[in-house]
Short mmCIF file of C-alpha atoms in Angstrom, two decimals:
data_model
loop_
_atom_site.label_atom_id
_atom_site.label_comp_id
_atom_site.label_asym_id
_atom_site.label_seq_id
_atom_site.Cartn_x
_atom_site.Cartn_y
_atom_site.Cartn_z
CA ASP F 1 0.00 0.00 0.00
CA GLY F 2 1.35 3.40 -0.92
CA GLY F 3 0.93 6.16 1.57
CA ILE F 4 2.27 8.34 4.32
CA THR F 5 2.96 7.07 7.80
CA GLN F 6 3.49 9.13 10.91
CA SER F 7 4.73 7.92 14.24
CA PRO F 8 4.05 7.89 17.04
CA LYS F 9 0.31 8.48 17.14
CA TYR F 10 0.67 10.16 20.55
CA LEU F 11 3.79 11.81 21.96
CA PHE F 12 4.43 13.31 25.34
CA ARG F 13 7.00 16.00 25.96
CA LYS F 14 8.52 17.13 29.22
CA GLU F 15 9.67 20.66 29.90
CA GLY F 16 12.98 21.46 28.18
CA GLN F 17 12.89 18.32 26.08
CA ASN F 18 13.30 18.02 22.32
CA VAL F 19 11.08 15.47 20.63
CA THR F 20 11.09 14.18 17.06
CA LEU F 21 8.06 13.26 14.99
CA SER F 22 8.54 10.79 12.18
CA CYS F 23 7.08 11.06 8.68
CA GLU F 24 7.72 8.50 5.95
CA GLN F 25 6.22 8.25 2.47
CA ASN F 26 6.49 5.57 -0.19
CA LEU F 27 4.71 7.54 -2.91
CA ASN F 28 7.98 8.65 -4.53
CA HIS F 29 6.93 12.26 -3.98
CA ASP F 30 9.54 14.98 -4.17
CA ALA F 31 7.85 17.49 -1.88
CA MET F 32 6.99 17.05 1.79
CA TYR F 33 5.34 19.33 4.35
CA TRP F 34 4.69 19.70 8.05
CA TYR F 35 1.58 21.41 9.38
CA ARG F 36 0.38 22.23 12.85
CA GLN F 37 -3.34 22.05 13.60
CA ASP F 38 -4.96 23.80 16.53
CA PRO F 39 -8.71 23.91 17.21
CA GLY F 40 -10.41 26.66 15.23
CA GLN F 41 -7.24 27.68 13.42
CA GLY F 42 -7.07 25.30 10.52
CA LEU F 43 -3.67 24.14 9.32
CA ARG F 44 -0.55 26.25 9.54
CA LEU F 45 2.61 25.43 7.61
CA ILE F 46 5.74 24.81 9.68
CA TYR F 47 8.31 23.67 7.10
CA TYR F 48 8.35 22.25 3.61
CA SER F 49 10.92 20.54 1.44
CA GLN F 50 11.02 20.47 -2.33
CA ILE F 51 13.87 18.01 -2.67
CA VAL F 52 16.39 16.06 -0.65
CA ASN F 53 18.77 18.20 1.42
CA ASP F 54 16.64 21.29 0.92
CA PHE F 55 13.87 22.75 3.08
CA GLN F 56 12.18 26.09 3.64
CA LYS F 57 10.48 27.75 6.59
CA GLY F 58 6.76 28.09 6.56
CA ASP F 59 4.60 30.51 8.50
CA ILE F 60 5.36 29.22 12.01
CA ALA F 61 8.86 27.69 11.90
CA GLU F 62 10.13 29.14 15.19
CA GLY F 63 10.86 26.40 17.73
CA TYR F 64 10.93 23.66 15.11
CA SER F 65 13.61 22.04 12.97
CA VAL F 66 13.59 19.52 10.13
CA SER F 67 15.94 17.47 7.99
CA ARG F 68 15.55 15.83 4.60
CA GLU F 69 18.36 13.35 4.18
CA LYS F 70 16.25 10.84 2.26
CA LYS F 71 13.49 11.37 -0.26
CA GLU F 72 11.03 9.28 1.70
CA SER F 73 11.65 10.78 5.15
CA PHE F 74 11.02 14.23 6.62
CA PRO F 75 11.30 14.20 10.43
CA LEU F 76 10.20 17.18 12.51
CA THR F 77 11.89 18.09 15.79
CA VAL F 78 9.95 20.15 18.29
CA THR F 79 12.61 21.91 20.32
CA SER F 80 12.46 23.29 23.84
CA ALA F 81 12.22 26.74 22.27
CA GLN F 82 8.66 25.96 21.19
CA LYS F 83 6.76 27.17 24.25
CA ASN F 84 3.32 25.95 23.25
CA PRO F 85 3.85 22.66 21.43
CA THR F 86 0.56 20.97 22.30
CA ALA F 87 -1.15 20.40 18.95
CA PHE F 88 -1.95 17.90 16.24
CA TYR F 89 0.88 17.62 13.69
CA LEU F 90 0.22 16.57 10.13
CA CYS F 91 2.74 15.55 7.51
CA ALA F 92 1.91 15.73 3.82
CA SER F 93 3.57 15.06 0.51
CA SER F 94 3.02 15.93 -3.13
CA ILE F 95 4.54 14.90 -6.44
CA ASN F 96 6.23 18.26 -6.74
CA ILE F 97 6.11 21.71 -5.23
CA GLY F 98 4.21 23.17 -8.17
CA SER F 99 0.72 24.52 -7.90
CA ARG F 100 -0.92 21.36 -9.20
CA GLY F 101 0.85 19.18 -6.69
CA THR F 102 -2.08 17.82 -4.74
CA GLN F 103 -1.08 17.21 -1.15
CA TYR F 104 -1.72 13.86 0.51
CA PHE F 105 -1.73 13.61 4.27
CA GLY F 106 -0.57 11.19 6.92
CA PRO F 107 -2.73 10.21 9.92
CA GLY F 108 -1.12 12.74 12.27
CA THR F 109 0.70 12.82 15.61
CA ARG F 110 -0.81 14.39 18.70
CA LEU F 111 1.80 16.03 20.91
CA LEU F 112 1.02 16.66 24.55
CA VAL F 113 3.08 18.41 27.21
CA LEU F 114 3.49 16.75 30.59
CA ALA N 1 -4.80 40.38 2.59
CA GLN N 2 -5.09 37.13 0.75
CA SER N 3 -7.25 34.59 2.55
CA VAL N 4 -9.49 31.57 2.46
CA THR N 5 -12.75 31.91 4.34
CA GLN N 6 -15.11 29.23 5.51
CA PRO N 7 -17.90 31.31 7.06
CA ASP N 8 -19.62 28.45 8.89
CA ILE N 9 -17.72 27.11 11.87
CA HIS N 10 -20.28 24.42 12.57
CA ILE N 11 -23.25 23.03 10.63
CA THR N 12 -25.87 20.51 11.74
CA VAL N 13 -28.04 18.66 9.23
CA SER N 14 -30.42 15.73 9.37
CA GLU N 15 -29.48 12.51 7.71
CA GLY N 16 -30.83 12.48 4.16
CA ALA N 17 -30.92 16.26 3.91
CA SER N 18 -28.87 18.21 1.40
CA LEU N 19 -25.65 19.94 2.37
CA GLU N 20 -23.74 22.97 1.19
CA LEU N 21 -20.48 24.11 2.76
CA ARG N 22 -19.21 27.52 1.78
CA CYS N 23 -15.71 28.55 0.80
CA ASN N 24 -14.59 31.97 -0.41
CA TYR N 25 -11.13 33.16 -1.36
CA SER N 26 -9.62 36.56 -1.88
CA TYR N 27 -6.82 36.35 -4.40
CA GLY N 28 -6.20 38.42 -7.46
CA ALA N 29 -6.07 35.49 -9.84
CA THR N 30 -8.03 32.26 -9.92
CA PRO N 31 -6.26 29.82 -7.67
CA TYR N 32 -6.39 26.05 -7.76
CA LEU N 33 -9.01 24.82 -5.30
CA PHE N 34 -9.37 21.78 -3.09
CA TRP N 35 -11.74 20.29 -0.52
CA TYR N 36 -10.47 17.91 2.15
CA VAL N 37 -12.31 15.98 4.86
CA GLN N 38 -10.93 15.05 8.27
CA SER N 39 -12.44 12.50 10.64
CA PRO N 40 -11.63 12.98 14.35
CA GLY N 41 -8.01 12.23 15.15
CA GLN N 42 -7.20 11.43 11.53
CA GLY N 43 -5.34 13.03 8.65
CA LEU N 44 -6.97 14.87 5.78
CA GLN N 45 -8.47 13.04 2.82
CA LEU N 46 -8.85 14.72 -0.56
CA LEU N 47 -12.50 14.97 -1.66
CA LEU N 48 -12.07 16.86 -4.92
CA LYS N 49 -10.07 19.52 -6.71
CA TYR N 50 -10.48 22.15 -9.40
CA PHE N 51 -7.73 23.32 -11.71
CA SER N 52 -9.55 24.46 -14.84
CA GLY N 53 -12.33 23.52 -17.24
CA ASP N 54 -15.79 22.48 -16.14
CA THR N 55 -16.67 24.53 -13.09
CA LEU N 56 -18.69 21.70 -11.54
CA VAL N 57 -16.37 18.99 -10.25
CA GLN N 58 -17.27 15.61 -8.89
CA GLY N 59 -15.45 14.02 -6.01
CA ILE N 60 -15.49 10.94 -3.86
CA LYS N 61 -18.28 9.91 -1.49
CA GLY N 62 -20.93 11.63 -3.61
CA PHE N 63 -19.61 15.16 -3.09
CA GLU N 64 -19.42 17.85 -5.73
CA ALA N 65 -18.24 21.45 -5.78
CA GLU N 66 -18.90 24.38 -8.03
CA PHE N 67 -16.39 27.10 -8.82
CA LYS N 68 -17.96 30.53 -9.32
CA ARG N 69 -15.40 33.06 -10.46
CA SER N 70 -17.75 36.02 -10.06
CA GLN N 71 -18.29 35.17 -6.42
CA SER N 72 -14.77 33.89 -5.67
CA SER N 73 -16.40 30.82 -4.25
CA PHE N 74 -15.93 27.07 -4.32
CA ASN N 75 -18.84 25.61 -2.36
CA LEU N 76 -19.07 21.93 -1.54
CA ARG N 77 -22.41 20.13 -1.92
CA LYS N 78 -23.97 16.76 -1.34
CA PRO N 79 -27.60 15.95 -2.22
CA SER N 80 -28.23 13.52 0.64
CA VAL N 81 -26.03 13.40 3.72
CA HIS N 82 -25.17 10.14 5.47
CA TRP N 83 -24.30 9.79 9.15
CA SER N 84 -20.76 8.82 8.14
CA ASP N 85 -20.26 12.26 6.59
CA ALA N 86 -19.93 13.81 10.06
CA ALA N 87 -16.41 15.26 10.06
CA GLU N 88 -14.40 18.45 9.63
CA TYR N 89 -14.19 19.88 6.13
CA PHE N 90 -11.40 22.11 4.88
CA CYS N 91 -11.20 24.23 1.79
CA ALA N 92 -7.70 24.93 0.46
CA VAL N 93 -6.26 27.05 -2.32
CA VAL N 94 -2.91 27.34 -4.01
CA LEU N 95 -1.98 30.15 -6.35
CA ASN N 96 -1.06 29.17 -9.87
CA THR N 97 2.11 31.18 -9.40
CA GLY N 98 2.99 29.77 -6.02
CA ASN N 99 3.68 26.61 -4.14
CA GLN N 100 2.00 26.98 -0.77
CA PHE N 101 -1.41 25.69 0.19
CA TYR N 102 -3.63 28.02 2.20
CA PHE N 103 -6.29 26.34 4.28
CA GLY N 104 -9.55 27.68 5.62
CA THR N 105 -10.30 27.25 9.31
CA GLY N 106 -12.66 24.38 8.63
CA THR N 107 -16.37 23.61 9.02
CA SER N 108 -17.45 20.96 11.47
CA LEU N 109 -20.42 18.91 10.27
CA THR N 110 -22.80 17.13 12.63
CA VAL N 111 -25.39 14.73 11.19
CA ILE N 112 -28.57 14.08 13.16
CA PRO N 113 -30.18 10.65 12.71
#
């Protein structure tokens, strides 16, 4: 089955701790994205990557970091600098970064602060 | 400012009734348009999309949407709602000159038996 997987489904973070969310796709898509979803605010773009070893900041990149060492993987690290990390995080991918690149989403990771 | 607006935060309909969810955008040019559905605790699933051509597009699960350039709208419709349609619905746009999706804030649909 082709698709996007995210793990873990739930993640707990302690104060001052960095945590990493996993996103893997086997769709052979070039572009990948991370969004944050909060109630009543829709989806906000954190980072996106057009190609391996390249990524760009989105609208709310502060307190987050990413890497794109492999085409199929785009992990997101929520650093201790992110003061309000509790949210639902969605990873997406598309064939390319162009305007017709329909985005397909993973099942999401819910991050909670202890 | 450029934006995507879903005016209805929450809609309740009876099972079997018709449904229309509104989406308006404010961009200078016609963007490419999408509707996604999200069940609780899940990712987003693509319902349908419009790039060009026929302004009435058909999607999965019996949904359709109509692009109206004069009204800058892309409303989602379904003639007869099923209980399983209860979910959150998001409209999204991407400019034909850009590469970033812009999402509306979503409309939550409740279906009454």
